[in-house]
PDB file of C-alpha atoms in Angstrom:
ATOM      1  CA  UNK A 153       0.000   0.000   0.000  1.00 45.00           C
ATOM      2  CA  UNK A 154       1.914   2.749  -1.384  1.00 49.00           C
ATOM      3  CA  UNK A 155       0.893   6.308   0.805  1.00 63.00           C
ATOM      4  CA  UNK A 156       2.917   8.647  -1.181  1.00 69.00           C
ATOM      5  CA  UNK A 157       3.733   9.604  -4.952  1.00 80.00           C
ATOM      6  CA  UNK A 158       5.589  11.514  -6.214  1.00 84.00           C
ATOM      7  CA  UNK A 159       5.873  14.003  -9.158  1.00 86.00           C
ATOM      8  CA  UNK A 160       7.264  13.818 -11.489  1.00 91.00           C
ATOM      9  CA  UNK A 161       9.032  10.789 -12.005  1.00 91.00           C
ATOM     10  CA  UNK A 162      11.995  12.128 -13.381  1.00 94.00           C
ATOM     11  CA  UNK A 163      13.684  16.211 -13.961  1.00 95.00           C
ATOM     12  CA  UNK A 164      16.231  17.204 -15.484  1.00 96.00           C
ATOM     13  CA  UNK A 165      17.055  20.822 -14.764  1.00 96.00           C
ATOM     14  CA  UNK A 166      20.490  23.252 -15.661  1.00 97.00           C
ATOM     15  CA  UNK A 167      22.535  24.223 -12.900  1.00 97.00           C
ATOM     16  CA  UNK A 168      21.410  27.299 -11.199  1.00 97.00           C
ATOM     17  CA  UNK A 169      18.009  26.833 -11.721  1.00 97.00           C
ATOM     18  CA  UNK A 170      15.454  25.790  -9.131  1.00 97.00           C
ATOM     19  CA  UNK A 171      14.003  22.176  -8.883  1.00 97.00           C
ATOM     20  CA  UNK A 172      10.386  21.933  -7.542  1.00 97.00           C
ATOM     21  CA  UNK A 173       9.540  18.128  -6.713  1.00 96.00           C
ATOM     22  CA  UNK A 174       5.531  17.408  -5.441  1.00 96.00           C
ATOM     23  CA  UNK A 175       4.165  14.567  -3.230  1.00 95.00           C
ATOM     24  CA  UNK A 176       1.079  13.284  -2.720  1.00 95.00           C
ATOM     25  CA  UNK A 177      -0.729  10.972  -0.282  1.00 93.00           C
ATOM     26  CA  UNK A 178      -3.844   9.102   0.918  1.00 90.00           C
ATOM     27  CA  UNK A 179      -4.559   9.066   4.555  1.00 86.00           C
ATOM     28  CA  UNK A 180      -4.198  11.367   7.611  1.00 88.00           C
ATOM     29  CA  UNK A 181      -0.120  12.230   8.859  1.00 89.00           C
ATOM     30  CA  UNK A 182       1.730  13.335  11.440  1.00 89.00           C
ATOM     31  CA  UNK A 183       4.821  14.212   9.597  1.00 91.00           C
ATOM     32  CA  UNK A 184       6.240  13.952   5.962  1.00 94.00           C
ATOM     33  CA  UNK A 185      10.035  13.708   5.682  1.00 95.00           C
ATOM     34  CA  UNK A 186      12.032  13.661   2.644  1.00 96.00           C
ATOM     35  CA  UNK A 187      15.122  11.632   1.750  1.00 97.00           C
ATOM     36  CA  UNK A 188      17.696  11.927  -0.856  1.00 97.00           C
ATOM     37  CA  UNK A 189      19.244   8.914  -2.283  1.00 96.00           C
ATOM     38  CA  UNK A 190      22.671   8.794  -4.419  1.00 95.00           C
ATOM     39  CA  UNK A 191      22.835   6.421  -6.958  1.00 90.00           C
ATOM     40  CA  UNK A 192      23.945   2.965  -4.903  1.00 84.00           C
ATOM     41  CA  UNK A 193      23.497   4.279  -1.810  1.00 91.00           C
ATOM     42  CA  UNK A 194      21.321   4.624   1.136  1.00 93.00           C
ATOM     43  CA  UNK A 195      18.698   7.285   1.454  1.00 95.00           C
ATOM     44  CA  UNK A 196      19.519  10.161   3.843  1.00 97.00           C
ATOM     45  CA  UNK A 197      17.122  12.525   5.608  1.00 96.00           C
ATOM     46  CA  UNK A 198      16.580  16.115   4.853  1.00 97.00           C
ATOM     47  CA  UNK A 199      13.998  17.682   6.258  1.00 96.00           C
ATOM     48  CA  UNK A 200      10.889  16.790   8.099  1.00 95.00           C
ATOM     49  CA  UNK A 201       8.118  18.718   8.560  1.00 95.00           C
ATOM     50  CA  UNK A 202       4.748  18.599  11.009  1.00 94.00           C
ATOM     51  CA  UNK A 203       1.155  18.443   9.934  1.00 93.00           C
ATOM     52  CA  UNK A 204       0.709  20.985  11.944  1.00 95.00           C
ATOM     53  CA  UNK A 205       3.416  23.395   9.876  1.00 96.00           C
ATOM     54  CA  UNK A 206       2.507  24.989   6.281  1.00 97.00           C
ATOM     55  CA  UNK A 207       6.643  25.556   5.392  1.00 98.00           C
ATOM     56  CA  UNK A 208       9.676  24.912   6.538  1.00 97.00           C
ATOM     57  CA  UNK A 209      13.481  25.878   5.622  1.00 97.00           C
ATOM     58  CA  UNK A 210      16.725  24.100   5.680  1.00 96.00           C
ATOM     59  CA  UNK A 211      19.640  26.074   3.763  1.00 97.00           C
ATOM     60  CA  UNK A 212      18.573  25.409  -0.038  1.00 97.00           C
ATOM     61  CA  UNK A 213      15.555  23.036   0.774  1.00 98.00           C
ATOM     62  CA  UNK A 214      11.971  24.685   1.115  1.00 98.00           C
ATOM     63  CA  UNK A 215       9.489  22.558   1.957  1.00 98.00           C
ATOM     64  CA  UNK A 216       5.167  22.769   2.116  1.00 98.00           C
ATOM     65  CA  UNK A 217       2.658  21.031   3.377  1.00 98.00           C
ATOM     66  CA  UNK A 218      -0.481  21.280   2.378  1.00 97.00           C
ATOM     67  CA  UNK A 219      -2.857  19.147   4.538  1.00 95.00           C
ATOM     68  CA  UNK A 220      -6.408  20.134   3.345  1.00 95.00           C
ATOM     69  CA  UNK A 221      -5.037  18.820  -0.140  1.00 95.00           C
ATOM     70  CA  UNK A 222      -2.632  15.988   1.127  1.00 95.00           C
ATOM     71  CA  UNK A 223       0.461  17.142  -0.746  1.00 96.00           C
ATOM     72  CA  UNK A 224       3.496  18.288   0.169  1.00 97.00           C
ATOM     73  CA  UNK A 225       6.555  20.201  -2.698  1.00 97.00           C
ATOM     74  CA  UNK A 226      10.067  20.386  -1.939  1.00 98.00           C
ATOM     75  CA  UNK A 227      11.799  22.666  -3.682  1.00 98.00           C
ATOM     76  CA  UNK A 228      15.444  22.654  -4.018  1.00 98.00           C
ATOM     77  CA  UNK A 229      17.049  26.505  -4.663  1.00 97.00           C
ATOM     78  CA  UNK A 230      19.676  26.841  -7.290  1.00 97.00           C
ATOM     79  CA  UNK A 231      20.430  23.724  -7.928  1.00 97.00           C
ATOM     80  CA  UNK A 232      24.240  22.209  -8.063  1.00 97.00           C
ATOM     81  CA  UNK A 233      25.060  19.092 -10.319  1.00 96.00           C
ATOM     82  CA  UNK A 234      25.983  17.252  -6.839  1.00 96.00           C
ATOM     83  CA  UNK A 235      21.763  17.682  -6.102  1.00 97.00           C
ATOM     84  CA  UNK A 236      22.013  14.484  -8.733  1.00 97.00           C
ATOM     85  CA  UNK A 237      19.740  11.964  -7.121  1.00 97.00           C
ATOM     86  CA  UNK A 238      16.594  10.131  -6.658  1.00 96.00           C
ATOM     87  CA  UNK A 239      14.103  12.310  -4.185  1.00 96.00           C
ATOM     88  CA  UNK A 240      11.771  10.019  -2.026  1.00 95.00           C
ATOM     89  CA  UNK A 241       8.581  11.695   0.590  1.00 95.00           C
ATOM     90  CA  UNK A 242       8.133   9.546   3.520  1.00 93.00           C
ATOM     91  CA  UNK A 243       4.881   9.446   5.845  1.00 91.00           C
ATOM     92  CA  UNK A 244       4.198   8.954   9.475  1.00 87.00           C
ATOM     93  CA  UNK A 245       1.163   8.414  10.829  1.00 81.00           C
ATOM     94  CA  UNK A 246       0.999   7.828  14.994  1.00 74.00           C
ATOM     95  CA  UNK A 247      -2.179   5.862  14.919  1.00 68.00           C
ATOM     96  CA  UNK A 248      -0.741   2.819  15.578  1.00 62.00           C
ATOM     97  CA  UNK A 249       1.185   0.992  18.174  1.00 57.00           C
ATOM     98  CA  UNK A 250       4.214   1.599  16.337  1.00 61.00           C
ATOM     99  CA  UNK A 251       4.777   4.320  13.779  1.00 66.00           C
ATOM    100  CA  UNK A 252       5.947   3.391  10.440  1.00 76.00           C
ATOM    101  CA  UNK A 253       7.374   5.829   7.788  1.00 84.00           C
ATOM    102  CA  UNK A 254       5.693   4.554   4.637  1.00 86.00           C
ATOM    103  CA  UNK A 255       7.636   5.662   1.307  1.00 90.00           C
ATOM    104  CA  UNK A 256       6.783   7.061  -1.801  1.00 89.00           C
ATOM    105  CA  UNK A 257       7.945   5.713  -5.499  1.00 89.00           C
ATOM    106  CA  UNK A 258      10.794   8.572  -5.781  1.00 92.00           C
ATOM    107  CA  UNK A 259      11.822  11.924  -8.012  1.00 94.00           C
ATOM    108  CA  UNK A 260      14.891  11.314 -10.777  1.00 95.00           C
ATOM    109  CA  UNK A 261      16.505  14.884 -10.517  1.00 97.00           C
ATOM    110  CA  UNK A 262      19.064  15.357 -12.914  1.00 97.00           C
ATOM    111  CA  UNK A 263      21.138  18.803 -12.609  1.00 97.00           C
ATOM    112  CA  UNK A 264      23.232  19.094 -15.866  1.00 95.00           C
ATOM    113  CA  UNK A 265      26.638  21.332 -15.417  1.00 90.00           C
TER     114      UNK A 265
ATOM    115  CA  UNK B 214      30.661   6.475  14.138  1.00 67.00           C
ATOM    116  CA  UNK B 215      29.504   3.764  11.864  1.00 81.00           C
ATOM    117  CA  UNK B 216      26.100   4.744  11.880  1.00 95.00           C
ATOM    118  CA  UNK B 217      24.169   1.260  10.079  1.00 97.00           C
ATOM    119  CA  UNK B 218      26.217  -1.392   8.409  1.00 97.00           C
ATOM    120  CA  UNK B 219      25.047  -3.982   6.026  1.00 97.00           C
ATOM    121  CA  UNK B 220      26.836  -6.767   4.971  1.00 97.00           C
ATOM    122  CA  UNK B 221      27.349  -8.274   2.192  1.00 97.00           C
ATOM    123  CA  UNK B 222      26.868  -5.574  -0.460  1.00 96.00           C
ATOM    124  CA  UNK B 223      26.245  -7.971  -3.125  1.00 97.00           C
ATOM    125  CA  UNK B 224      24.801 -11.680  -3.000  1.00 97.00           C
ATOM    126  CA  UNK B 225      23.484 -13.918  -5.554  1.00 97.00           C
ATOM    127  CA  UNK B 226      21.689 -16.850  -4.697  1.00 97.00           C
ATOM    128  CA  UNK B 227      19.830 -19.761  -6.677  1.00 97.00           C
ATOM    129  CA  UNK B 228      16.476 -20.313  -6.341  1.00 98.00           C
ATOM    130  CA  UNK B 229      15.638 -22.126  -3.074  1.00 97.00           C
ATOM    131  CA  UNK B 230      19.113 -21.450  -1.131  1.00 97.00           C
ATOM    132  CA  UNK B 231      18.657 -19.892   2.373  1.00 96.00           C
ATOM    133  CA  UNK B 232      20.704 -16.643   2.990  1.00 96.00           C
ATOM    134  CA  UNK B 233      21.043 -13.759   5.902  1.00 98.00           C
ATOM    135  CA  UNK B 234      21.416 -10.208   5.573  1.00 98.00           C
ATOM    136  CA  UNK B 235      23.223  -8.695   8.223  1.00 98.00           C
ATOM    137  CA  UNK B 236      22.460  -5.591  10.133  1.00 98.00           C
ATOM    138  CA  UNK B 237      24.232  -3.734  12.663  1.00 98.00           C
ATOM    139  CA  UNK B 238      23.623  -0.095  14.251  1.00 98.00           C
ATOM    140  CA  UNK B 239      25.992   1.554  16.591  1.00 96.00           C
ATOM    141  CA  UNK B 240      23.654   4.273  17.963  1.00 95.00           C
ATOM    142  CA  UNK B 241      21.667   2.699  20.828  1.00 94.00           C
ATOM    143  CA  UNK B 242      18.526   2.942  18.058  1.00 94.00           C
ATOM    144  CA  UNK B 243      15.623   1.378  19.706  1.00 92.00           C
ATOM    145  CA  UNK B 244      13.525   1.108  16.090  1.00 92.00           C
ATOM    146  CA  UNK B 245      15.429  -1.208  13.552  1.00 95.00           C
ATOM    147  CA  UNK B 246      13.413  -2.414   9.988  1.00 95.00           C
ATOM    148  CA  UNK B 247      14.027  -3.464   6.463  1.00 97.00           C
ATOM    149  CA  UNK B 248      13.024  -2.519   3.447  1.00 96.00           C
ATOM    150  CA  UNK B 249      13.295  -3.511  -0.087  1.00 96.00           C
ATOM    151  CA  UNK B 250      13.306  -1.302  -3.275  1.00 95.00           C
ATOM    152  CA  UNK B 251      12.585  -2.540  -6.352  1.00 93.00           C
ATOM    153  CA  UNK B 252      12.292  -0.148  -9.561  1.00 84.00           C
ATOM    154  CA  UNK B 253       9.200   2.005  -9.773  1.00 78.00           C
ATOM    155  CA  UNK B 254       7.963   0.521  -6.537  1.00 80.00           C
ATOM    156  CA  UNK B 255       9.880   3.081  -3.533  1.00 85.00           C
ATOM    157  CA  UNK B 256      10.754   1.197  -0.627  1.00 92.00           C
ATOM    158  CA  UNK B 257       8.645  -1.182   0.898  1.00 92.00           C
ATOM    159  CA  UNK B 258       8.421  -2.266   4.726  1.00 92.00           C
ATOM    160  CA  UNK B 259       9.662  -5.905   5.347  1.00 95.00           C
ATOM    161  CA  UNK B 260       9.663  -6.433   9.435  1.00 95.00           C
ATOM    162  CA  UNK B 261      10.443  -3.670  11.867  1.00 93.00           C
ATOM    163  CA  UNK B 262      11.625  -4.232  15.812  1.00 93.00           C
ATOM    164  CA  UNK B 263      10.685  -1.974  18.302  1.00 90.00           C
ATOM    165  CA  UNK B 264      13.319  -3.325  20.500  1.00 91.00           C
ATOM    166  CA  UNK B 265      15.448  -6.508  21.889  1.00 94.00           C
ATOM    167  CA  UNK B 266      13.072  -9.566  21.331  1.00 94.00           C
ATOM    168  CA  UNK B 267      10.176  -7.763  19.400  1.00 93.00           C
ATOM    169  CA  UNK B 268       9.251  -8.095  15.797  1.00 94.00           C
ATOM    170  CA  UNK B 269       6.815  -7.177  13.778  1.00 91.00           C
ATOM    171  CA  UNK B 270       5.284  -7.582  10.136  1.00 92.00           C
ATOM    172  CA  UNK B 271       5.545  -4.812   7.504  1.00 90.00           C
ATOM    173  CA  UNK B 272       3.727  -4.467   4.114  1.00 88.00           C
ATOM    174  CA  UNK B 273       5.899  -8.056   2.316  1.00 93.00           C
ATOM    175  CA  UNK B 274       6.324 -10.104   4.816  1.00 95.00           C
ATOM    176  CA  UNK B 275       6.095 -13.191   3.066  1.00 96.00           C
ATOM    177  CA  UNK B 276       9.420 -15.285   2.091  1.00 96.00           C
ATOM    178  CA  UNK B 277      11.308 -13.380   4.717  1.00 98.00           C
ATOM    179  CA  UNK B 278      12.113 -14.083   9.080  1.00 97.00           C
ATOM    180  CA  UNK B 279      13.730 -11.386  11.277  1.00 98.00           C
ATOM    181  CA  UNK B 280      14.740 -11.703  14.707  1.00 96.00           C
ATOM    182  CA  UNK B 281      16.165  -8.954  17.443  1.00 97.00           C
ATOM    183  CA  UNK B 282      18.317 -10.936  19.995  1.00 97.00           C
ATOM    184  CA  UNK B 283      20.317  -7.371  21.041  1.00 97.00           C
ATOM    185  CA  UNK B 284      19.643  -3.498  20.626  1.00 96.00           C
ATOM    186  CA  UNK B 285      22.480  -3.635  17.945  1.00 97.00           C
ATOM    187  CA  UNK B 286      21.484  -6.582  15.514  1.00 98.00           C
ATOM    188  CA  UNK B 287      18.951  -7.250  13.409  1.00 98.00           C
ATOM    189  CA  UNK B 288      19.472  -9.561  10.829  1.00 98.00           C
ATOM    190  CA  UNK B 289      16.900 -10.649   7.894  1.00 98.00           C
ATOM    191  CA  UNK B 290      17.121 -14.372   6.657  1.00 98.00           C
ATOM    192  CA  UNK B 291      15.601 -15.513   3.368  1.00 96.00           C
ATOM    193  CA  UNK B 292      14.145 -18.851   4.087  1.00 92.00           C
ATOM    194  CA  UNK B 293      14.314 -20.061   0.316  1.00 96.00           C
ATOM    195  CA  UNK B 294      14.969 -17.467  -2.249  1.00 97.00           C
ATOM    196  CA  UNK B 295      13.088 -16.921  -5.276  1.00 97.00           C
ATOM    197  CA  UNK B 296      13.629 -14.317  -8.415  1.00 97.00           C
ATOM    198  CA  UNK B 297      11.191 -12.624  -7.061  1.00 96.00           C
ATOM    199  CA  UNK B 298      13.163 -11.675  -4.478  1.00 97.00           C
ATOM    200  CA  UNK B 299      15.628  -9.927  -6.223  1.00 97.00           C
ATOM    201  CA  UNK B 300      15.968  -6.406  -4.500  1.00 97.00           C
ATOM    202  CA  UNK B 301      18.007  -3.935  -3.270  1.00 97.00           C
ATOM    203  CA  UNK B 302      17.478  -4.664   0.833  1.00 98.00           C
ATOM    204  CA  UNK B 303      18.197  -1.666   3.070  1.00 97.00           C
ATOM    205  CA  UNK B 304      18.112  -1.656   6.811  1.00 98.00           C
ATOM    206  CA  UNK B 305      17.028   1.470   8.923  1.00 96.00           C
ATOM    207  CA  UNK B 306      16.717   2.309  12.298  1.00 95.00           C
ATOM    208  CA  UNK B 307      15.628   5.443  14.211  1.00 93.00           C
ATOM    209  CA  UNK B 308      16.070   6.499  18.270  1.00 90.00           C
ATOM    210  CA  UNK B 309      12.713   5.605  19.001  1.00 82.00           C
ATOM    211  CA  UNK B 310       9.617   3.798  17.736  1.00 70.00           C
ATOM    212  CA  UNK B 311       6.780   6.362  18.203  1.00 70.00           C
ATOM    213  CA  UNK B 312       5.689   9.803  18.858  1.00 61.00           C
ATOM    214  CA  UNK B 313       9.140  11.940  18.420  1.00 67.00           C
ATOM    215  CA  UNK B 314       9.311  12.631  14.760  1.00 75.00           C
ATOM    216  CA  UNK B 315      13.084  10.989  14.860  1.00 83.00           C
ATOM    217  CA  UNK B 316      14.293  10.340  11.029  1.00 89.00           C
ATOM    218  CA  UNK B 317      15.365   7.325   9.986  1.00 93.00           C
ATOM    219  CA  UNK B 318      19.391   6.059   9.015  1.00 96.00           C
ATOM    220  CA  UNK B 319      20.019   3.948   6.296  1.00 97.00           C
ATOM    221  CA  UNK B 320      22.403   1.381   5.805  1.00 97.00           C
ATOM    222  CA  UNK B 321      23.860   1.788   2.209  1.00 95.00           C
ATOM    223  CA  UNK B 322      22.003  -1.542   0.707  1.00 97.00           C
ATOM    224  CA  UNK B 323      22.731  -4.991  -0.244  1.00 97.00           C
ATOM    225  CA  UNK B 324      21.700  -6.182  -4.067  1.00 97.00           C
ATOM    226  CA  UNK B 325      20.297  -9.702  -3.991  1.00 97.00           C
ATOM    227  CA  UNK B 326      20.255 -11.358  -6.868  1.00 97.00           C
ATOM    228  CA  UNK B 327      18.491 -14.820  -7.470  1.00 97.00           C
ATOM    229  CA  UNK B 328      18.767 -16.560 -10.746  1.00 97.00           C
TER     230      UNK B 328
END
């Protein structure tokens, strides 16, 4: 049961210029986090933010939730060829008797030089 | 600080040999779990621990066991592997299991492949 997806599945962008990557998801959250993953590695956290928050910054990452419309955009702020990498939205839900961050299918974000 | 290691990085198997995937964490992280990402599919929850001696099913389940002996360990043994199981497997743990908005760490993957 995939919660999140994201758009679009792939971007190529030129250096410089700003990447906007959306997610969207079914059911009621707590949080949304989003991960970066380098090709062949593991994915690493960026930035989380709280159903209860509309933006958040961190450096060159600006992200939004949106609850009324379950979506949330990160957008990355003149972009560097190292942003290269697959962009994934995670969601937490604290319904249960454990929480579990349930991931979406990924953003391709290519940043030519 | 080693953060999560997983070992081996690569593995092929035949269909119906029995393998583990090691897992070890070095932060005192009391929420360890595996996933497996296959293309166009994200990552999908395997088993998850909560702590020492507590396991849990994720979302695919099936084909796989898990066990949590000590805070540090958490291994994931495929009982008799199938192509279908061919994956990239990633282990993850966080500080806690609930309620703190903790991020998770990854481990940087093994790729199973079973011919």
């Amino acid at each position: 049961s995939q919660q999140g997806e994201e758009d679009p599945q792939a971007l190529s962008i030129q250096e410089g210029e700003n990447a906007t990557m959306n997610c969207s998801y079914k059911t009621s959250i707590n949080n949304l986090q989003w991960y970066r993953q380098n090709s062949g590695r593991g994915l690493v956290h960026l930035i989380l933010i709280r159903s209860n928050e509309r933006e958040k910054h961190s450096g060159r990452l600006r992200v939004t939730l949106d609850t009324s419309k379950k979506s949330s955009s990160l957008l990355i702020t003149a972009s560097r060829a190292a942003d290269t990498a697959s962009y994934f939205c995670a969601t937490e839900n604290y319904g249960g008797a454990t929480n579990k961050l349930i991931f979406g299918t990924g953003t391709l974000l290519a940043v030519q030089p | 600080n080693a953060g999560v290691t997983q070992t081996p990085k690569f593995q092929v198997l035949k269909t119906g040999q029995s393998m583990t995937l090691q897992c070890a964490q070095d932060m005192n992280h009391e929420y360890m779990s595996w996933y497996r990402q296959d293309p166009g599919m994200g990552l999908r929850l395997i088993h998850y621990s909560v702590g020492a001696g507590i396991t849990d099913q994720g979302e695919v389940p099936n084909g796989y066991n898990v066990s949590r002996s000590t805070t540090e360990d958490f291994p994931l043994r495929l009982l008799s592997a199938a192509p279908s199981q061919t994956s990239v497997y990633f282990c993850a743990s966080r500080r806690t299991s609930r309620g703190t908005d903790s991020p998770l760490h990854f481990g940087n993957g093994t790729r199973l492949t079973v011919t």
